[in-house]
Amino acid sequence: MGRVRGSNPLSRTVKILAIETSCDETAICLLECSGSLASPTFKVIANSLISQIEIHKEFGGVFPMLAKREHTKNLPIILDKVLKDAGEDPNKPDIDYIAVTSGPGLEPALWTGIVFAEELSQKWGKKVIPINHMEGHLFSSIFQNTDTLELPAIALLVSGGHTELVLVESFDKFRIIGRTRDDAVGEAFDKVARLLDLPYPGGPKISELANRSRARSKEGTFTFPRPMMKTSDYDFSYSGLKTSVLYAIQKLDSINNETKEDIARGFEEAAIEPLVYKTKSAIEEFGVGSIILGGGVSANTYLQSELKTLSNEYGLPLHLPKSDLSTDNAIMIAVAAYIRIVTERISIPEKIVANGNLSLDSN
Ligand code: KG4
Ligand code: ZN
């Protein structure tokens, strides 16, 4: 397996203003990019993000029309900040491209970013590159590029909306080999958190409680079924696991903090084992050169440590996003846009359309 050199290194630096509004984070960054994909260099000139978590907390999840309203309000504010921090003229900034997330995600939220990007395009005379949000998560670990990405790679993309195993054949060829058949794993973390009266988003809190249970006792007291472990495909399922947790809670007379920690641990281990098991099967079937982890659930320390064990077992590098790039952000959108520029895959449509179900396979 050869070390994949990214196509032609560009002879100049490229400055990309990226916009991300697919869910509940409004984010804009200005990223300076240079070099080949084997050793790219990224410099954050300015970056700003407003999270809507506090606003959506009371609904226990993201409310699309509220997200749209907040993005509309926040986009001009963070654009001003980014341009100011970068020392750029707001009427004529020195940038090469605008990149915007066009899907997947909540369509009303996606549209706010797209309309905003197109207005800037008109005003500044710069082209807009539509970017697949999952392509951002897929390549978020390239940002710090500690290790050259050996391709083909197997990517486990795990977020609030997606659970996908993707065979990355090259920087421009991705094949989804497995996906969830119902809930996404991040969504399961959020739903189980709600059952345990924990705040949205549930992932970080469940992870914290589960780690406490593991620190306290070697064996867990709750064991839940591992969904889809025995199937010969690469698919996942999380709705049954959530129901098993619900039934276990209903059987209890009362729940103290230790019981909550033990339930969180039982759930987390049941949710993560199929992810690791199927990643392992894919490594064996496809003979990949590296493992990539991306998406909000990649922040989960138990998942990280299980994948590190797998990467040691097979002698494969594990590419993880830096902690602030695991959940939604604009830097990963700019990185994905740069990869498209270097691999000469920038299709600039007449009109960008939000596609809530945009697939990586469709690229
Ligand atoms: O990628 P992301 O920011 O948004 C989507 O595109 O969905 O992912 C958010 C998801 C939420 O479901 C959140 O609970 C989960 O990522 N998450 C975690 C952790 N941190 C965030 N799940 C498990 N463990 C974590 N530490
Ligand atoms: Zn995401």
Short mmCIF file of C-alpha atoms and ligand atoms in Angstrom, two decimals:
data_model
loop_
_atom_site.label_atom_id
_atom_site.label_comp_id
_atom_site.label_asym_id
_atom_site.label_seq_id
_atom_site.Cartn_x
_atom_site.Cartn_y
_atom_site.Cartn_z
CA MET A 1 0.00 0.00 0.00
CA GLY A 2 1.58 3.24 -1.07
CA ARG A 3 1.64 6.43 0.83
CA VAL A 4 -0.91 8.57 -0.93
CA ARG A 5 0.38 11.89 -1.97
CA GLY A 6 -2.33 14.45 -2.35
CA SER A 7 -2.61 15.60 -5.95
CA ASN A 8 -0.56 18.53 -7.11
CA PRO A 9 0.54 20.84 -4.38
CA LEU A 10 -0.76 24.30 -5.10
CA SER A 11 1.91 26.85 -5.75
CA ARG A 12 0.10 29.44 -3.65
CA THR A 13 -1.81 29.71 -0.42
CA VAL A 14 -5.60 29.70 -0.57
CA LYS A 15 -7.75 31.67 1.84
CA ILE A 16 -11.17 30.16 2.48
CA LEU A 17 -14.01 31.76 4.44
CA ALA A 18 -16.16 28.84 5.61
CA ILE A 19 -19.71 28.92 6.99
CA GLU A 20 -21.38 26.11 8.97
CA THR A 21 -25.06 26.21 10.01
CA SER A 22 -26.27 22.62 9.60
CA CYS A 23 -27.51 22.12 13.15
CA ASP A 24 -27.17 24.12 16.36
CA GLU A 25 -23.77 25.80 15.96
CA THR A 26 -23.35 28.97 13.94
CA ALA A 27 -19.72 29.03 12.84
CA ILE A 28 -17.51 31.03 10.48
CA CYS A 29 -13.75 30.82 10.03
CA LEU A 30 -11.09 32.21 7.77
CA LEU A 31 -8.50 29.52 7.05
CA GLU A 32 -5.26 29.92 5.13
CA CYS A 33 -4.34 26.65 3.42
CA SER A 34 -1.28 25.54 1.50
CA GLY A 35 0.66 22.44 0.46
CA SER A 36 -0.19 19.01 -0.87
CA LEU A 37 -2.60 16.68 0.89
CA ALA A 38 0.34 14.59 2.12
CA SER A 39 1.52 17.54 4.19
CA PRO A 40 -0.94 20.38 4.11
CA THR A 41 -0.53 23.46 6.25
CA PHE A 42 -3.53 25.17 7.77
CA LYS A 43 -3.46 28.46 9.60
CA VAL A 44 -6.54 29.78 11.36
CA ILE A 45 -6.63 33.50 10.68
CA ALA A 46 -9.90 33.96 12.56
CA ASN A 47 -12.59 31.65 13.88
CA SER A 48 -15.88 32.28 15.65
CA LEU A 49 -18.66 29.99 16.80
CA ILE A 50 -21.89 30.59 18.68
CA SER A 51 -23.45 27.48 20.18
CA GLN A 52 -27.23 27.34 20.60
CA ILE A 53 -27.05 24.53 23.15
CA GLU A 54 -28.45 26.65 25.98
CA ILE A 55 -31.45 27.66 23.83
CA HIS A 56 -32.30 24.11 22.73
CA LYS A 57 -31.71 22.57 26.17
CA GLU A 58 -35.27 23.14 27.32
CA PHE A 59 -36.59 21.13 24.34
CA GLY A 60 -34.11 18.29 25.00
CA GLY A 61 -32.98 18.45 21.36
CA VAL A 62 -32.60 20.82 18.42
CA PHE A 63 -35.73 22.64 17.31
CA PRO A 64 -35.22 23.42 13.57
CA MET A 65 -37.13 26.72 13.28
CA LEU A 66 -35.47 28.04 16.42
CA ALA A 67 -32.07 27.03 15.01
CA LYS A 68 -32.90 28.94 11.80
CA ARG A 69 -33.86 32.07 13.73
CA GLU A 70 -30.66 31.96 15.77
CA HIS A 71 -28.41 31.37 12.74
CA THR A 72 -30.02 34.33 10.95
CA LYS A 73 -29.37 36.50 13.96
CA ASN A 74 -25.83 35.23 14.63
CA LEU A 75 -24.31 35.01 11.15
CA PRO A 76 -23.76 38.77 10.63
CA ILE A 77 -22.41 39.09 14.18
CA ILE A 78 -19.76 36.41 13.81
CA LEU A 79 -18.87 37.47 10.27
CA ASP A 80 -18.07 40.97 11.59
CA LYS A 81 -15.98 39.44 14.34
CA VAL A 82 -14.06 37.14 11.99
CA LEU A 83 -13.29 39.93 9.52
CA LYS A 84 -12.31 42.28 12.33
CA ASP A 85 -10.06 39.67 14.00
CA ALA A 86 -8.48 38.96 10.62
CA GLY A 87 -7.95 42.67 9.93
CA GLU A 88 -9.91 42.34 6.66
CA ASP A 89 -11.94 45.01 4.90
CA PRO A 90 -15.62 43.91 5.24
CA ASN A 91 -16.37 45.33 1.79
CA LYS A 92 -13.47 43.68 0.00
CA PRO A 93 -11.72 41.02 2.08
CA ASP A 94 -8.65 39.31 0.70
CA ILE A 95 -10.06 35.79 0.32
CA ASP A 96 -10.12 33.27 -2.53
CA TYR A 97 -13.28 31.29 -1.89
CA ILE A 98 -16.35 31.05 0.31
CA ALA A 99 -17.29 27.51 1.44
CA VAL A 100 -20.67 26.64 2.92
CA THR A 101 -22.27 23.48 4.28
CA SER A 102 -25.08 22.47 1.91
CA GLY A 103 -26.11 19.23 3.68
CA PRO A 104 -26.81 16.96 5.41
CA GLY A 105 -28.54 18.65 8.35
CA LEU A 106 -31.68 20.57 9.19
CA GLU A 107 -32.82 22.18 5.96
CA PRO A 108 -34.11 25.46 7.44
CA ALA A 109 -30.75 25.83 9.21
CA LEU A 110 -28.72 24.92 6.12
CA TRP A 111 -30.59 27.49 4.02
CA THR A 112 -29.57 30.34 6.32
CA GLY A 113 -25.88 29.59 5.70
CA ILE A 114 -26.39 29.12 1.96
CA VAL A 115 -28.35 32.37 1.48
CA PHE A 116 -25.79 34.25 3.58
CA ALA A 117 -22.89 32.77 1.56
CA GLU A 118 -24.56 33.69 -1.72
CA GLU A 119 -25.12 37.27 -0.60
CA LEU A 120 -21.43 37.54 0.28
CA SER A 121 -20.54 36.00 -3.05
CA GLN A 122 -22.49 38.74 -4.86
CA LYS A 123 -20.99 41.46 -2.73
CA TRP A 124 -17.37 40.29 -2.90
CA GLY A 125 -17.35 38.63 -6.33
CA LYS A 126 -16.04 35.34 -4.89
CA LYS A 127 -17.21 31.81 -5.70
CA VAL A 128 -19.09 29.65 -3.21
CA ILE A 129 -18.10 25.98 -2.85
CA PRO A 130 -20.90 23.80 -1.37
CA ILE A 131 -19.51 21.30 1.13
CA ASN A 132 -20.94 18.07 2.53
CA HIS A 133 -20.97 18.37 6.33
CA MET A 134 -19.88 14.72 6.71
CA GLU A 135 -16.90 15.38 4.43
CA GLY A 136 -15.95 18.01 7.02
CA HIS A 137 -16.17 15.49 9.87
CA LEU A 138 -14.32 12.93 7.74
CA PHE A 139 -11.35 15.21 7.18
CA SER A 140 -11.40 17.17 10.46
CA SER A 141 -8.39 15.21 11.75
CA ILE A 142 -6.27 16.35 8.77
CA PHE A 143 -6.22 19.83 10.26
CA GLN A 144 -3.35 19.04 12.59
CA ASN A 145 -1.96 16.37 10.22
CA THR A 146 0.34 14.70 12.72
CA ASP A 147 0.65 11.65 10.51
CA THR A 148 0.24 11.31 6.76
CA LEU A 149 -3.09 9.73 5.93
CA GLU A 150 -2.52 6.26 4.52
CA LEU A 151 -5.28 5.42 2.03
CA PRO A 152 -7.47 3.50 1.68
CA ALA A 153 -8.70 4.30 5.17
CA ILE A 154 -11.72 3.23 7.16
CA ALA A 155 -13.62 6.16 8.65
CA LEU A 156 -16.06 5.85 11.51
CA LEU A 157 -18.30 8.92 11.43
CA VAL A 158 -20.43 9.23 14.53
CA SER A 159 -22.57 12.25 15.34
CA GLY A 160 -26.02 13.31 16.46
CA GLY A 161 -27.43 12.65 12.98
CA HIS A 162 -25.12 9.98 11.52
CA THR A 163 -23.46 6.67 12.23
CA GLU A 164 -21.51 5.60 9.18
CA LEU A 165 -18.59 3.41 8.27
CA VAL A 166 -16.96 4.87 5.20
CA LEU A 167 -14.28 3.34 3.04
CA VAL A 168 -12.10 6.26 1.93
CA GLU A 169 -10.50 4.94 -1.24
CA SER A 170 -8.90 8.25 -2.11
CA PHE A 171 -9.36 11.89 -1.22
CA ASP A 172 -12.21 12.04 -3.72
CA LYS A 173 -13.74 8.57 -3.53
CA PHE A 174 -15.82 7.52 -0.52
CA ARG A 175 -18.04 4.48 -0.13
CA ILE A 176 -20.47 4.13 2.75
CA ILE A 177 -20.24 0.45 3.66
CA GLY A 178 -22.52 0.61 6.69
CA ARG A 179 -24.86 2.97 8.48
CA THR A 180 -27.45 3.07 11.22
CA ARG A 181 -30.84 1.67 10.34
CA ASP A 182 -32.63 3.92 12.84
CA ASP A 183 -31.18 6.31 15.45
CA ALA A 184 -27.68 7.71 15.21
CA VAL A 185 -25.35 6.81 18.07
CA GLY A 186 -25.12 10.46 19.25
CA GLU A 187 -28.91 10.63 19.21
CA ALA A 188 -28.99 7.49 21.42
CA PHE A 189 -26.61 9.19 23.87
CA ASP A 190 -28.93 12.22 23.89
CA LYS A 191 -32.09 10.12 24.37
CA VAL A 192 -30.61 8.00 27.15
CA ALA A 193 -29.40 11.20 28.84
CA ARG A 194 -32.98 12.43 28.80
CA LEU A 195 -34.14 9.16 30.42
CA LEU A 196 -31.58 9.80 33.16
CA ASP A 197 -32.60 13.45 33.58
CA LEU A 198 -29.30 14.70 32.22
CA PRO A 199 -29.05 17.88 30.16
CA TYR A 200 -28.79 18.09 26.34
CA PRO A 201 -26.45 17.27 24.63
CA GLY A 202 -26.25 14.01 26.55
CA GLY A 203 -23.02 12.57 25.14
CA PRO A 204 -20.49 14.43 27.28
CA LYS A 205 -22.48 13.90 30.49
CA ILE A 206 -23.13 10.17 29.87
CA SER A 207 -19.44 9.75 29.15
CA GLU A 208 -18.48 11.52 32.38
CA LEU A 209 -20.82 9.34 34.47
CA ALA A 210 -19.72 6.13 32.72
CA ASN A 211 -16.06 6.96 33.39
CA ARG A 212 -16.91 7.44 37.07
CA SER A 213 -18.54 4.01 37.20
CA ARG A 214 -15.47 2.41 35.55
CA ALA A 215 -13.16 4.18 38.02
CA ARG A 216 -15.26 2.89 40.93
CA SER A 217 -15.69 -0.75 39.95
CA LYS A 218 -14.12 -3.21 37.55
CA GLU A 219 -17.36 -4.89 36.54
CA GLY A 220 -20.45 -3.03 35.39
CA THR A 221 -23.80 -3.81 37.02
CA PHE A 222 -25.94 -3.21 33.91
CA THR A 223 -25.45 -5.14 30.69
CA PHE A 224 -27.51 -4.15 27.67
CA PRO A 225 -27.78 -6.03 24.35
CA ARG A 226 -25.20 -5.09 21.70
CA PRO A 227 -27.31 -4.09 18.71
CA MET A 228 -26.44 -5.63 15.31
CA MET A 229 -23.25 -7.27 16.63
CA LYS A 230 -24.08 -10.59 15.03
CA THR A 231 -25.07 -9.37 11.57
CA SER A 232 -22.62 -9.94 8.75
CA ASP A 233 -23.06 -6.41 7.34
CA TYR A 234 -21.64 -3.12 8.56
CA ASP A 235 -24.93 -1.63 9.69
CA PHE A 236 -25.89 -0.41 13.15
CA SER A 237 -29.10 0.08 15.12
CA TYR A 238 -29.67 2.11 18.27
CA SER A 239 -33.41 2.39 18.88
CA GLY A 240 -33.65 -1.02 20.61
CA LEU A 241 -30.78 -0.20 22.95
CA LYS A 242 -32.48 2.99 24.06
CA THR A 243 -35.67 0.97 24.78
CA SER A 244 -33.68 -1.59 26.81
CA VAL A 245 -32.30 1.25 28.93
CA LEU A 246 -35.83 2.59 29.40
CA TYR A 247 -37.10 -0.83 30.59
CA ALA A 248 -34.16 -1.18 33.00
CA ILE A 249 -34.93 2.24 34.48
CA GLN A 250 -38.65 1.44 34.79
CA LYS A 251 -37.81 -1.67 36.85
CA LEU A 252 -36.00 0.38 39.48
CA ASP A 253 -37.78 1.82 42.51
CA SER A 254 -35.39 4.73 42.70
CA ILE A 255 -32.16 5.84 41.05
CA ASN A 256 -29.28 7.24 43.04
CA ASN A 257 -26.17 8.80 41.50
CA GLU A 258 -24.19 5.56 41.48
CA THR A 259 -27.01 3.73 39.71
CA LYS A 260 -27.11 6.51 37.09
CA GLU A 261 -23.37 6.13 36.57
CA ASP A 262 -23.71 2.36 36.19
CA ILE A 263 -26.59 2.68 33.69
CA ALA A 264 -24.59 5.28 31.72
CA ARG A 265 -21.65 2.87 31.64
CA GLY A 266 -23.77 -0.12 30.60
CA PHE A 267 -25.32 1.95 27.81
CA GLU A 268 -22.02 3.47 26.65
CA GLU A 269 -20.28 0.10 26.43
CA ALA A 270 -23.22 -1.47 24.56
CA ALA A 271 -23.35 1.49 22.15
CA ILE A 272 -19.63 1.49 21.43
CA GLU A 273 -18.83 -2.20 21.14
CA PRO A 274 -20.62 -2.66 17.76
CA LEU A 275 -18.84 0.43 16.40
CA VAL A 276 -15.44 -0.98 17.29
CA TYR A 277 -16.32 -4.54 16.26
CA LYS A 278 -17.51 -3.50 12.79
CA THR A 279 -14.56 -1.16 12.31
CA LYS A 280 -12.34 -4.16 13.05
CA SER A 281 -14.20 -6.33 10.51
CA ALA A 282 -13.81 -3.60 7.90
CA ILE A 283 -10.06 -3.35 8.60
CA GLU A 284 -9.78 -7.07 7.94
CA GLU A 285 -11.97 -7.11 4.85
CA PHE A 286 -10.57 -4.03 3.12
CA GLY A 287 -6.92 -4.05 4.27
CA VAL A 288 -6.87 -0.35 5.04
CA GLY A 289 -3.84 1.80 5.90
CA SER A 290 -5.36 3.95 8.63
CA ILE A 291 -8.40 4.52 10.80
CA ILE A 292 -10.22 7.85 10.87
CA LEU A 293 -12.66 8.93 13.56
CA GLY A 294 -14.93 11.94 13.11
CA GLY A 295 -18.17 13.55 14.30
CA GLY A 296 -19.34 14.75 17.72
CA VAL A 297 -19.23 11.30 19.34
CA SER A 298 -15.49 11.12 18.47
CA ALA A 299 -15.01 13.22 21.63
CA ASN A 300 -16.01 10.15 23.65
CA THR A 301 -12.95 9.00 25.60
CA TYR A 302 -14.10 5.38 25.89
CA LEU A 303 -14.56 5.13 22.11
CA GLN A 304 -11.17 6.77 21.59
CA SER A 305 -9.44 4.32 23.89
CA GLU A 306 -11.15 1.29 22.32
CA LEU A 307 -10.11 2.47 18.83
CA LYS A 308 -6.56 3.13 20.07
CA THR A 309 -6.41 -0.50 21.23
CA LEU A 310 -7.62 -1.57 17.77
CA SER A 311 -5.11 0.66 16.01
CA ASN A 312 -2.28 -0.83 18.12
CA GLU A 313 -3.49 -4.35 17.44
CA TYR A 314 -3.32 -3.79 13.67
CA GLY A 315 -0.39 -1.35 13.67
CA LEU A 316 -2.52 1.28 11.95
CA PRO A 317 -2.44 5.01 12.70
CA LEU A 318 -5.62 6.41 14.24
CA HIS A 319 -6.57 9.90 13.09
CA LEU A 320 -8.66 11.78 15.65
CA PRO A 321 -9.88 15.35 15.39
CA LYS A 322 -8.49 17.76 17.93
CA SER A 323 -11.06 18.09 20.73
CA ASP A 324 -12.57 21.40 19.61
CA LEU A 325 -12.94 20.06 16.04
CA SER A 326 -14.92 16.94 16.95
CA THR A 327 -18.27 18.68 17.22
CA ASP A 328 -19.60 20.98 14.50
CA ASN A 329 -17.30 23.83 13.43
CA ALA A 330 -16.38 25.85 10.35
CA ILE A 331 -12.70 24.86 10.24
CA MET A 332 -13.56 21.33 9.10
CA ILE A 333 -15.69 22.80 6.31
CA ALA A 334 -12.76 24.94 5.13
CA VAL A 335 -10.42 21.91 5.30
CA ALA A 336 -12.87 19.84 3.20
CA ALA A 337 -13.10 22.74 0.71
CA TYR A 338 -9.30 22.86 0.44
CA ILE A 339 -9.20 19.11 -0.28
CA ARG A 340 -11.73 19.69 -3.05
CA ILE A 341 -9.63 22.52 -4.47
CA VAL A 342 -6.42 20.45 -4.43
CA THR A 343 -8.16 17.41 -5.96
CA GLU A 344 -9.80 19.70 -8.52
CA ARG A 345 -13.34 18.81 -7.50
CA ILE A 346 -14.92 22.17 -7.06
CA SER A 347 -18.24 22.13 -8.77
CA ILE A 348 -19.78 25.54 -8.43
CA PRO A 349 -23.49 25.23 -9.19
CA GLU A 350 -25.55 28.13 -10.49
CA LYS A 351 -27.68 27.86 -7.37
CA ILE A 352 -26.76 25.97 -4.21
CA VAL A 353 -29.61 23.91 -2.78
CA ALA A 354 -29.82 22.71 0.83
CA ASN A 355 -30.12 18.93 0.99
CA GLY A 356 -30.94 17.60 4.45
CA ASN A 357 -30.12 14.03 3.35
CA LEU A 358 -27.01 14.68 1.28
CA SER A 359 -24.90 11.52 1.22
CA LEU A 360 -21.14 11.17 1.08
CA ASP A 361 -21.63 8.47 -1.54
CA SER A 362 -23.18 11.01 -3.88
CA ASN A 363 -19.96 13.03 -4.22
O1 KG4 B 1 -21.14 16.32 15.06
P1 KG4 B 1 -22.02 16.97 16.04
O2 KG4 B 1 -21.53 18.19 16.77
O3 KG4 B 1 -23.39 17.38 15.42
C1 KG4 B 1 -24.01 16.63 14.43
O4 KG4 B 1 -23.62 16.76 13.25
O5 KG4 B 1 -24.88 15.83 14.84
O6 KG4 B 1 -22.42 15.82 17.10
C2 KG4 B 1 -23.22 16.08 18.21
C3 KG4 B 1 -23.45 14.76 18.95
C4 KG4 B 1 -24.49 14.86 20.05
O7 KG4 B 1 -25.40 13.79 19.91
C5 KG4 B 1 -23.66 14.71 21.32
O8 KG4 B 1 -24.37 14.12 22.41
C6 KG4 B 1 -22.54 13.82 20.84
O9 KG4 B 1 -22.23 14.31 19.56
N1 KG4 B 1 -21.35 13.92 21.72
C7 KG4 B 1 -20.88 12.88 22.43
C8 KG4 B 1 -19.78 13.38 23.18
N2 KG4 B 1 -19.62 14.70 22.87
C9 KG4 B 1 -20.60 15.02 21.96
N3 KG4 B 1 -21.29 11.60 22.51
C10 KG4 B 1 -20.62 10.79 23.34
N4 KG4 B 1 -19.57 11.19 24.09
C11 KG4 B 1 -19.12 12.46 24.05
N5 KG4 B 1 -18.08 12.84 24.80
ZN ZN B 2 -21.81 17.27 12.67
#
